[in-house]
Coordinates of C-alpha atoms in Angstrom, one line a residue:
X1 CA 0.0 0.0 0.0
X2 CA 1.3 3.3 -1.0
X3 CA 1.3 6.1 1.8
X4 CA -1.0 8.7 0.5
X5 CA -2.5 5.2 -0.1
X6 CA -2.2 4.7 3.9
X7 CA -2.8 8.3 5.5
X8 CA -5.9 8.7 3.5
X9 CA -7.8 6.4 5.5
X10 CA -9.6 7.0 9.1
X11 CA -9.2 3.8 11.2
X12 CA -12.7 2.4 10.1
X13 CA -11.2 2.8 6.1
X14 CA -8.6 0.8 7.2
X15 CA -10.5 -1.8 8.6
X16 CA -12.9 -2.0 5.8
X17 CA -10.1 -3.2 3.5
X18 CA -8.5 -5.2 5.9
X19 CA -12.0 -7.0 6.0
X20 CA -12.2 -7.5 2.4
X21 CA -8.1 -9.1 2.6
X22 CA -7.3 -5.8 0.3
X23 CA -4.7 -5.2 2.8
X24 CA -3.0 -6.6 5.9
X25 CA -2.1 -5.7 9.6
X26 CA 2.2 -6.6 8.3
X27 CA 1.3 -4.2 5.6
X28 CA -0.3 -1.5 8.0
X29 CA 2.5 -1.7 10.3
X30 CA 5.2 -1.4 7.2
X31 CA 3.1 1.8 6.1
X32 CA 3.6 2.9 10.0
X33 CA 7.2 2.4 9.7
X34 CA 7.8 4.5 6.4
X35 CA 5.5 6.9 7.6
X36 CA 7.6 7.3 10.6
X37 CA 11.1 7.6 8.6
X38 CA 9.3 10.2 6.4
X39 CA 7.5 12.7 9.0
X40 CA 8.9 11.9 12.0
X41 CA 12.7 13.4 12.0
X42 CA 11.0 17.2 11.2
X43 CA 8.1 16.5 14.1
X44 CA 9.6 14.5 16.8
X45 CA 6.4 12.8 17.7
X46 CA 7.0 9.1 17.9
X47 CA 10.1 8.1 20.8
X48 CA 10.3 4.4 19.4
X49 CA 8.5 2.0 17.4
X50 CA 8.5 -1.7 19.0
X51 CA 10.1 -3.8 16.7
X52 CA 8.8 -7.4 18.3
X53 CA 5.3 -5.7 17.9
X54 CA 5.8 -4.7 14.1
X55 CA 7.2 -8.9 13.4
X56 CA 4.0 -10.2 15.1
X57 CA 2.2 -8.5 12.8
X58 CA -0.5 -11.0 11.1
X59 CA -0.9 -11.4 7.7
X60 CA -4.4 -11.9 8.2
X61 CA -6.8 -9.5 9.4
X62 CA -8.9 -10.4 12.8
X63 CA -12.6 -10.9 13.3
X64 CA -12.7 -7.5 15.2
X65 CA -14.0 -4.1 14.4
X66 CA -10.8 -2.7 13.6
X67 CA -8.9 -5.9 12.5
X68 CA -5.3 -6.0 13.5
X69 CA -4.7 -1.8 12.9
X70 CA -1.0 -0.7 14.3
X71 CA -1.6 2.5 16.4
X72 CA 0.4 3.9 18.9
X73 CA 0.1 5.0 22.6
X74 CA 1.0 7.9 25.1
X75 CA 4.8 7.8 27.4
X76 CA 2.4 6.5 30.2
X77 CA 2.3 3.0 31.5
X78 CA -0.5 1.4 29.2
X79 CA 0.7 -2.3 28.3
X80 CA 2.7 -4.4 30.2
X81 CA 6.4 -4.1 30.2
X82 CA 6.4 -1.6 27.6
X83 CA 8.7 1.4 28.1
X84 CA 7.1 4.9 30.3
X85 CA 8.7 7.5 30.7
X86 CA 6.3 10.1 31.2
X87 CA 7.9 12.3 29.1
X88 CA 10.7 12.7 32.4
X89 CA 14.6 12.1 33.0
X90 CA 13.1 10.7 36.2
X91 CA 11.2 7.7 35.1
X92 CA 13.6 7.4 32.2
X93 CA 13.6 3.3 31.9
X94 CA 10.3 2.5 34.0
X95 CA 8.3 0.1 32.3
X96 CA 4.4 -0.2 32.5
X97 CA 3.9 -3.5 34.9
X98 CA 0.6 -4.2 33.6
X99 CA -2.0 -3.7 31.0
X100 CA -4.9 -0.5 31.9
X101 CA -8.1 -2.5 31.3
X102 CA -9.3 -0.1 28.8
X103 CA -6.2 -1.1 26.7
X104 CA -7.0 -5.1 27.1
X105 CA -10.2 -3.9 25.7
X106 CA -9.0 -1.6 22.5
X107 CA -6.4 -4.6 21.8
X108 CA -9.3 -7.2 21.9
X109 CA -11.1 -4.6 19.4
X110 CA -8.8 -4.8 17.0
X111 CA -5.8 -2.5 18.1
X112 CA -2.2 -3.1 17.9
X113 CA 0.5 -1.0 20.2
X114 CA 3.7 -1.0 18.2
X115 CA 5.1 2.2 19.6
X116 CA 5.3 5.4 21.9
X117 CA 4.5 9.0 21.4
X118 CA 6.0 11.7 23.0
X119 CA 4.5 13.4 26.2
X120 CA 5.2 16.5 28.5
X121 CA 6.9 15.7 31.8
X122 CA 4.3 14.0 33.8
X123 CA 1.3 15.4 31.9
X124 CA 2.0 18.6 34.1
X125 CA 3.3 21.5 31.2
X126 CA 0.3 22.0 28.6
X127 CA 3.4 21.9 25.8
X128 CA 4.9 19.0 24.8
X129 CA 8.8 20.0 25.2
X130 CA 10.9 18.5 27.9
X131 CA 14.2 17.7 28.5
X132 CA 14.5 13.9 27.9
X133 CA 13.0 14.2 24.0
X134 CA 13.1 17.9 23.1
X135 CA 10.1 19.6 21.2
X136 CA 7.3 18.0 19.1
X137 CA 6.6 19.9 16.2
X138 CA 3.4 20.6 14.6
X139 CA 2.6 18.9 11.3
X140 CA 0.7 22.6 10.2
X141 CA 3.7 24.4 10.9
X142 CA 7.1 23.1 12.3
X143 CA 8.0 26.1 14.0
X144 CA 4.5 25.9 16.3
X145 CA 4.1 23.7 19.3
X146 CA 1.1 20.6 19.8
X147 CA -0.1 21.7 23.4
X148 CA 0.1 19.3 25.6
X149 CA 0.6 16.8 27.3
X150 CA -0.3 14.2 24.2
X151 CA 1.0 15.9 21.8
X152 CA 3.2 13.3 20.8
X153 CA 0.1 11.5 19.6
X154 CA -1.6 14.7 18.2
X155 CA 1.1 15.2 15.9
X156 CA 1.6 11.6 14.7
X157 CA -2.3 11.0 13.6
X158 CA -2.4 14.5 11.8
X159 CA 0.7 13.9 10.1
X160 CA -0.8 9.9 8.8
X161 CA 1.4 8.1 11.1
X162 CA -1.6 6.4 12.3
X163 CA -5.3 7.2 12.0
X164 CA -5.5 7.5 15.9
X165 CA -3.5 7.4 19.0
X166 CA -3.9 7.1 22.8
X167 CA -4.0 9.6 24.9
X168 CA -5.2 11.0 28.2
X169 CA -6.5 14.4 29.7
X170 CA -6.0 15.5 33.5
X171 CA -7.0 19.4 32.3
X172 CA -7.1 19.4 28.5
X173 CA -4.3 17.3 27.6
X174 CA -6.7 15.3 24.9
X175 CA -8.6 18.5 23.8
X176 CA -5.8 21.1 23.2
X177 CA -3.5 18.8 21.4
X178 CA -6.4 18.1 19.2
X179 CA -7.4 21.8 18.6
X180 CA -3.5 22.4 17.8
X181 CA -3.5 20.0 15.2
X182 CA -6.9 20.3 13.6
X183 CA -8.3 16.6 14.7
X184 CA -10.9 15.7 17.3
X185 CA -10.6 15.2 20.7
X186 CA -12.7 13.7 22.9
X187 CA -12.3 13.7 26.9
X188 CA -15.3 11.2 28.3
X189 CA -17.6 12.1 31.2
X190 CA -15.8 10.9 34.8
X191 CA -16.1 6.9 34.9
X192 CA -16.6 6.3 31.2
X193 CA -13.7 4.4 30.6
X194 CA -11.9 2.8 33.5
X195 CA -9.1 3.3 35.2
X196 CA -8.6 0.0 36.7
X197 CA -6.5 -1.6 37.8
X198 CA -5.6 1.6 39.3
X199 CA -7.9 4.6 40.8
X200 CA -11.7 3.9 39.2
X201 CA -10.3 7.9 37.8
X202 CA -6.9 8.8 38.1
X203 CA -5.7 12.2 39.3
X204 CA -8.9 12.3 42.2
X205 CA -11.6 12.1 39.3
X206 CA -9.8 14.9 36.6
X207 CA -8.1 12.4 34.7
X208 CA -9.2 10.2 31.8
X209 CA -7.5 8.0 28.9
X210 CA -9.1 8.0 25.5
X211 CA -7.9 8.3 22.2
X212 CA -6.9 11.5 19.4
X213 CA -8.5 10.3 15.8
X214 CA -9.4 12.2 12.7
X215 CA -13.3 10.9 12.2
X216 CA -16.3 10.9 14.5
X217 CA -17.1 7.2 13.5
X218 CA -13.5 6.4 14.7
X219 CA -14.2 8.4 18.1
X220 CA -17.9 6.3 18.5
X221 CA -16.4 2.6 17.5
X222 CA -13.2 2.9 19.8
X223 CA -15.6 4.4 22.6
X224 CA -17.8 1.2 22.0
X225 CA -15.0 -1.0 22.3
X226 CA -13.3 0.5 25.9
X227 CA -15.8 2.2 27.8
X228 CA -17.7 0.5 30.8
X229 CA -16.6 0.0 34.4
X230 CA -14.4 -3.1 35.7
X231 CA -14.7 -5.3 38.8
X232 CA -14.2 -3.1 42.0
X233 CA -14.4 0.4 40.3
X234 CA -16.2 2.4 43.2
X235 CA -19.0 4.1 41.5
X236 CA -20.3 3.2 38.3
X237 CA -21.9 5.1 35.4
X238 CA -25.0 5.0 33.5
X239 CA -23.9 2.9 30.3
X240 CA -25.4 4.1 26.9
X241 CA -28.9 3.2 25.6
X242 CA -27.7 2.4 22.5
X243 CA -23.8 1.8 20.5
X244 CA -22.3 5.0 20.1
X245 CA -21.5 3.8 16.5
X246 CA -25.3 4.0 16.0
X247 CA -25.9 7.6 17.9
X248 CA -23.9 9.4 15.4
X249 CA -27.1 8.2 12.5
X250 CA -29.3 9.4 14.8
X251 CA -29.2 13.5 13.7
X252 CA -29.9 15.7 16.7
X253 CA -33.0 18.3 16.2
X254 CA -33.9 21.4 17.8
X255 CA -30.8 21.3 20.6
X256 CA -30.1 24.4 23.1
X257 CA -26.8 25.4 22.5
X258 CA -24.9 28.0 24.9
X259 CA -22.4 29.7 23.3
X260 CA -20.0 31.2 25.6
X261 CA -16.5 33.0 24.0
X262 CA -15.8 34.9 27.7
X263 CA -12.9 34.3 29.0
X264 CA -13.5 32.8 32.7
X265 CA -9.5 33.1 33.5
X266 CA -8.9 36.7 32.3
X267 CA -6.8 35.6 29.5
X268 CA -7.2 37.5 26.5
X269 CA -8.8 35.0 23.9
X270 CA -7.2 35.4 20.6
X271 CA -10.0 37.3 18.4
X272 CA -9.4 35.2 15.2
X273 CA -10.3 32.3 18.4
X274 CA -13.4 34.4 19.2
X275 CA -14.2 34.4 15.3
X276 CA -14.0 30.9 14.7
X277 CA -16.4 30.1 17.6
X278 CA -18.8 32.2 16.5
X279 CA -18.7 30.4 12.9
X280 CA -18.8 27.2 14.6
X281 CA -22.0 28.5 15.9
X282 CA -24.0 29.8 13.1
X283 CA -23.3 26.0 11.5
X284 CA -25.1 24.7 14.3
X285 CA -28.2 27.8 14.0
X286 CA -28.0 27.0 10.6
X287 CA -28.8 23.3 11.0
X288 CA -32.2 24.2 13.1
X289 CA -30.7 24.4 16.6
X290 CA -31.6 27.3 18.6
X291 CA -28.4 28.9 20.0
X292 CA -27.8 32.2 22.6
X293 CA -24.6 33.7 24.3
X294 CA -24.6 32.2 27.9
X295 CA -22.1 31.6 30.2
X296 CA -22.3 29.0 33.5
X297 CA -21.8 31.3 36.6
X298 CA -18.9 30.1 38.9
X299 CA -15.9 31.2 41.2
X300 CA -13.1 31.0 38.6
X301 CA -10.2 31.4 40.9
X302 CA -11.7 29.2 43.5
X303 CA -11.7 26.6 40.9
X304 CA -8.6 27.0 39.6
X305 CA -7.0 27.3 43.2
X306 CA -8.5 23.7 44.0
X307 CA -6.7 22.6 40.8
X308 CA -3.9 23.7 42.3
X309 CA -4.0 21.5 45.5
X310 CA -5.3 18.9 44.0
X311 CA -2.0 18.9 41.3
X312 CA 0.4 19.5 43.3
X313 CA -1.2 16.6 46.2
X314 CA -1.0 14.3 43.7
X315 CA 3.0 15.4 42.3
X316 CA 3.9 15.5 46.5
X317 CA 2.2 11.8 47.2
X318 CA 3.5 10.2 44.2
X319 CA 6.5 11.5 42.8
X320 CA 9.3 10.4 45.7
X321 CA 8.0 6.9 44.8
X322 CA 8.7 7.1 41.2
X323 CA 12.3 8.5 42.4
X324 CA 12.9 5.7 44.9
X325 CA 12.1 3.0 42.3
X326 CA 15.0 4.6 39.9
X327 CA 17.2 5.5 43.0
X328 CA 16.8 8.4 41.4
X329 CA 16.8 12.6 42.8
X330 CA 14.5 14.3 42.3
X331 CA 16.3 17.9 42.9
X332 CA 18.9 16.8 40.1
X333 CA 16.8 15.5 37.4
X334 CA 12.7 16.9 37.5
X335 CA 12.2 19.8 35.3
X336 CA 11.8 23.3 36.8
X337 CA 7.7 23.3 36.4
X338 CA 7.0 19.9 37.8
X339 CA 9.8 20.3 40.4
X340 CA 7.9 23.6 41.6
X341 CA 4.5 21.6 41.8
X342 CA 6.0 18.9 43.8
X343 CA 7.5 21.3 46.3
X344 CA 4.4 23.5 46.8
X345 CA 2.1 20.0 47.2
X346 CA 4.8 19.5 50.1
X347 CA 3.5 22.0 52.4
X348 CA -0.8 21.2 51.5
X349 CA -2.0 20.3 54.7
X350 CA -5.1 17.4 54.4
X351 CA -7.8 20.4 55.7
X352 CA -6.9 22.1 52.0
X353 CA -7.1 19.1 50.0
X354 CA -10.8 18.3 51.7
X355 CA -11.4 22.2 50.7
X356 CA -10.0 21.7 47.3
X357 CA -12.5 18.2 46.8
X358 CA -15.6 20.6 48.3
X359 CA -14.4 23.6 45.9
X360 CA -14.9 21.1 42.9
X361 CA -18.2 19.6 44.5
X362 CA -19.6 23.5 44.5
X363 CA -18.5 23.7 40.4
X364 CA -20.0 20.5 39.5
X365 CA -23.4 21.8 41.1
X366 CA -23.2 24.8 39.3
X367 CA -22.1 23.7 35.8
X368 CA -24.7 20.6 36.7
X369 CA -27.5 23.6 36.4
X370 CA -26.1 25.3 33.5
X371 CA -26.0 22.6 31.3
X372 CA -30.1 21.9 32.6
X373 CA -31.1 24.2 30.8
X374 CA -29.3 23.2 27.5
X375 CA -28.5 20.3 25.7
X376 CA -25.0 21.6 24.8
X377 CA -21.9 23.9 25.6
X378 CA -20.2 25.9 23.0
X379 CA -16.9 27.4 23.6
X380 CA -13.4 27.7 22.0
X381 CA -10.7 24.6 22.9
X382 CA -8.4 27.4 23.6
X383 CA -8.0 30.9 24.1
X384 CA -4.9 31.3 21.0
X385 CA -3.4 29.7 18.2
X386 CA -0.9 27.5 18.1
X387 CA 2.3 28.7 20.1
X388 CA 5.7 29.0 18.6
X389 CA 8.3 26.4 20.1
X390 CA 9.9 28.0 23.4
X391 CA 7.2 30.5 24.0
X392 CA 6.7 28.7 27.1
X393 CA 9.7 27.3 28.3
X394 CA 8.6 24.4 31.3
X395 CA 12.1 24.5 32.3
X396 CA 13.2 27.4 32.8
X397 CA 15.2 28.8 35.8
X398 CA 13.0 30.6 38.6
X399 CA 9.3 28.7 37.6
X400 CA 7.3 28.5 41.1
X401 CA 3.8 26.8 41.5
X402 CA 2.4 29.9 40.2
X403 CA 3.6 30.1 37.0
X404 CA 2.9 26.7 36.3
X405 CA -0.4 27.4 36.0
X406 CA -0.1 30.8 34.2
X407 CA 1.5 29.1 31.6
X408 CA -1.3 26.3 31.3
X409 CA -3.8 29.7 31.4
X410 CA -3.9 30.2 27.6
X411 CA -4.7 26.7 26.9
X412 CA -7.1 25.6 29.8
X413 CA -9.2 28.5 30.5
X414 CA -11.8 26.7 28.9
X415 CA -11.0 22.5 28.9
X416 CA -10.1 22.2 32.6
X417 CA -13.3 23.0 34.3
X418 CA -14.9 19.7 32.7
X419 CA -11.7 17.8 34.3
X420 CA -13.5 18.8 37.6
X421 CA -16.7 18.8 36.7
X422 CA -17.1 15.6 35.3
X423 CA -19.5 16.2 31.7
X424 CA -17.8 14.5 28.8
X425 CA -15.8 17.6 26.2
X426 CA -14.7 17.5 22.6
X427 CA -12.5 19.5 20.4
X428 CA -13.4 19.6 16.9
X429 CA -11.5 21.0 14.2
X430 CA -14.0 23.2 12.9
X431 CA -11.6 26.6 12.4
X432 CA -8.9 28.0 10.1
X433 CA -6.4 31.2 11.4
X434 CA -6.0 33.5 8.4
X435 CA -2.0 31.4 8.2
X436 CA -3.9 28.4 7.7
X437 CA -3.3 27.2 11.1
X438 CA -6.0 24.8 13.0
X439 CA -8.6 26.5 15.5
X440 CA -10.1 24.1 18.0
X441 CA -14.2 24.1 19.3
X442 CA -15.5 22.8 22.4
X443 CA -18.5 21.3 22.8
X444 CA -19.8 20.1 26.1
X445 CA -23.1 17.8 26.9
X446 CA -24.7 16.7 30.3
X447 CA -23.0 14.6 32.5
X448 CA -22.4 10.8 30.4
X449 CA -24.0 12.2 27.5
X450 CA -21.3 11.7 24.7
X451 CA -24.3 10.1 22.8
X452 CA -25.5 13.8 22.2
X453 CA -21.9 14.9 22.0
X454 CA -20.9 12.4 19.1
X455 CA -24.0 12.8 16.8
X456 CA -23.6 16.8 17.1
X457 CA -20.0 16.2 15.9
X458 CA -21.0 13.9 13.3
X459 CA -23.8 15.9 12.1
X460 CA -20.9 19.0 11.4
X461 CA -18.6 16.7 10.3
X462 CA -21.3 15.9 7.6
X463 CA -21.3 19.7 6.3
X464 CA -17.8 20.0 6.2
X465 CA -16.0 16.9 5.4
X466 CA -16.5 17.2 1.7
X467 CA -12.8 18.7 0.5
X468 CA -9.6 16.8 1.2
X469 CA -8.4 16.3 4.4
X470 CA -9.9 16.0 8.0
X471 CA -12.6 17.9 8.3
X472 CA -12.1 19.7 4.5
X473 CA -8.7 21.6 6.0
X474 CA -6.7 19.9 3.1
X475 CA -3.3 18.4 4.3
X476 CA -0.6 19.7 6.9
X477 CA 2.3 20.8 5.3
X478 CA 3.9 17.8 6.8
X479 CA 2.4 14.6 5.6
X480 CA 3.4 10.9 5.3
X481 CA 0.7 11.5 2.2
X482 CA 3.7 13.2 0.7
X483 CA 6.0 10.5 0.4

């Protein structure tokens, strides 16, 4: 198979030839390979590729929805005794002791791990830059950044390495990698896809894994295949009435959208940003949904100071364990940002982490009420365009707790409040800056309502996928499709 061949498929493309024996999981994972030695030296998205994984291969496809495809996953521990480093000098060599359930699940589906995507140290910077791989490039424009912290992943499926990747999102790390590189990014409500074996939702509830792809029908099947609790999770949510594969047929009719473009940090939102949401919106007015500028009324800075504690709790609990199981310091080899984070978590006392947890109960009531009165949420992914490399240096001599999270402003004014909150949020490529560069929209849905969410998405991606590319952007200017 030739590679404009290759990167012009979305997963399910793929797996419809693989189906009909037009092609073959070897032949996928050869196409990954030279896609890899083609794209990946300018973009620095993919660490390694497994070479046991790429020989094992089959030559025949499986009976599963997406047959034998070769994707790639996050610098997090995912499958068993592959290499995670989470994207730090400190966990440089850890390996992943067993499988996350959700993976057993996407593997039993059809997907096949044969290598690693870059991440930002420990998920904690919002780009992906760190000391151990250096900078990931965007595909659009190698002189931008991808967000963070999967952009390793963002980069590689908008480039055609793969038509989708894992990923995961503690505050937008799914969502703004997506909006950076024009694909769509979905972070599931709070207990959609299992954590186990670990916390039933990592990070106290704001974390979630899922995957970056470049079709809605992708985003439906691979949520199909993972989502659903697992034996000992300690709450449970409602499952889905029907297949989300099926929801996205189903057109919506007649939703309440809230458009909101204010900024609830104080960041100034980049007015081509501003523009492009308000597009984004009269598609949806245009398609016989009723939409009106409204905004969910809430503390921002109490919010955002319980994301604090919780963060830097979580850096203080777990990240002298990671440095005793690579006799390890962490003084001589964290980066500045999440060194700064660890040492502020030091001094939270357990009365501010219970404040922190009852701060985040008070937003989900509030959003919780919001989102009552309308079937959907309509905001920008993130408040600018896509950053030049450096403009926001995680390592950097001086960084205190503070200016972590002034740095993450720009990109999580708008994602992070649904990390606490709990309702499922996707990014969808659905604007153009006058460079050409991709411009991310949000769209949020009631609590475990990515039925809604999906079939909204799809019934866009129906007006606007009808020119090359994802979405009708054309291709990036870096492209395995070019070799």
């Amino acid at each position: 198979m030739r590679l404009d061949e290759y990167a012009a498929h979305d997963g399910t493309g793929l797996a419809h030839l693989l189906k009909k024996g037009e092609v073959a999981p070897k032949e996928l994972g050869r196409c990954v390979e030279r896609a890899v030695a083609a794209v990946n030296p300018a973009l620095n998205a993919v660490i390694e590729l497994y070479p046991d994984a790429l020989e094992t291969l089959s030559e025949v496809a499986s009976a599963t929805p997406f047959g034998g495809i070769a994707t790639l996953t996050k610098d997090f521990p995912i499958e068993a005794g592959r290499p995670a480093d989470f994207g730090s000098r400190l966990a440089q060599g850890f390996r992943a002791g067993h499988d996350a359930v959700y993976w057993t699940r996407l593997r039993a589906g059809g997907l096949n791990n044969v290598g690693r995507t870059t991440s930002s140290e420990f998920g904690v910077p919002a780009v992906t830059e760190s000391a151990l791989y250096g900078a990931t490039r965007n595909p659009w424009n190698p002189e931008r950044g991808v967000a963070g912290s999967s952009g390793g992943a963002a980069a590689a499926v908008a480039a055609g390495i793969v038509p989708f990747a894992q990923a995961s999102d503690g505050g937008g790390s799914i969502r703004n990698p997506a909006a950076f590189c024009g694909l769509i990014g979905l972070k599931p409500s709070r207990g959609r896809v299992t954590g186990a074996p670990n916390g039933n939702a990592p990070l106290l509830g704001l974390s979630t894994a899922f995957m970056l792809t470049r079709s809605v029908r992708d985003t439906a099947v691979l949520l199909d295949l993972c989502h659903g609790p697992d034996a000992g999770d300690g709450y449970e949510i409602v499952p889905p009435v029907r297949t989300y594969r099926d929801s996205i047929e189903r057109p919506p009719k007649g939703l309440r959208i809230a458009l909101c473009t204010r900024s609830w940090s104080g960041v100034q939102i980049d007015p081509e940003v501003v523009t492009a949401a308000r597009s984004a919106a009269e598609r949806f007015s245009s398609l016989g949904h009723h939409v009106e500028e409204a905004s969910p009324d809430f503390d921002y800075p109490d919010f955002l100071q319980a994301q604090k504690v919780i963060w830097a709790a979580d850096a203080a609990a777990h990240l002298p364990a990671m440095a005793r199981h690579m006799n390890r310091s962490l003084e001589e080899v964290l980066g500045t940002s999440v060194y700064a984070l660890y040492r502020w978590g030091l001094g939270i006392s357990a009365a501010q982490l219970i404040d922190a947890l009852a701060a985040y109960d008070r937003v989900t009531r509030q959003v919780g009420r919001f989102l009552g009165e309308y079937d959907l949420l309509l905001t920008p992914t993130t408040a600018v365009l896509p950053e030049l490399i450096g403009a926001f240096d995680p390592d950097r001599a001086g960084i205190d707790a503070e200016d972590v999270f002034n740095d993450l402003a720009t990109k999580e004014t708008y994602t992070a409040l649904f990390n606490a909150t709990g309702q499922p949020a996707i990014s969808l490529p659905l604007g153009r800056s006058r460079d050409g560069l991709p411009i991310g929209i949000q769209l949020v849905a009631r609590f475990g309502r990515e039925d809604l969410l999906l079939a909204a998405a799809r019934q866009i991606e129906e007006e606007v996928d009808r020119a090359p590319g994802v979405w009708g952007q054309g291709r990036p200017a870096i492209h395995a499709g070019d070799f």
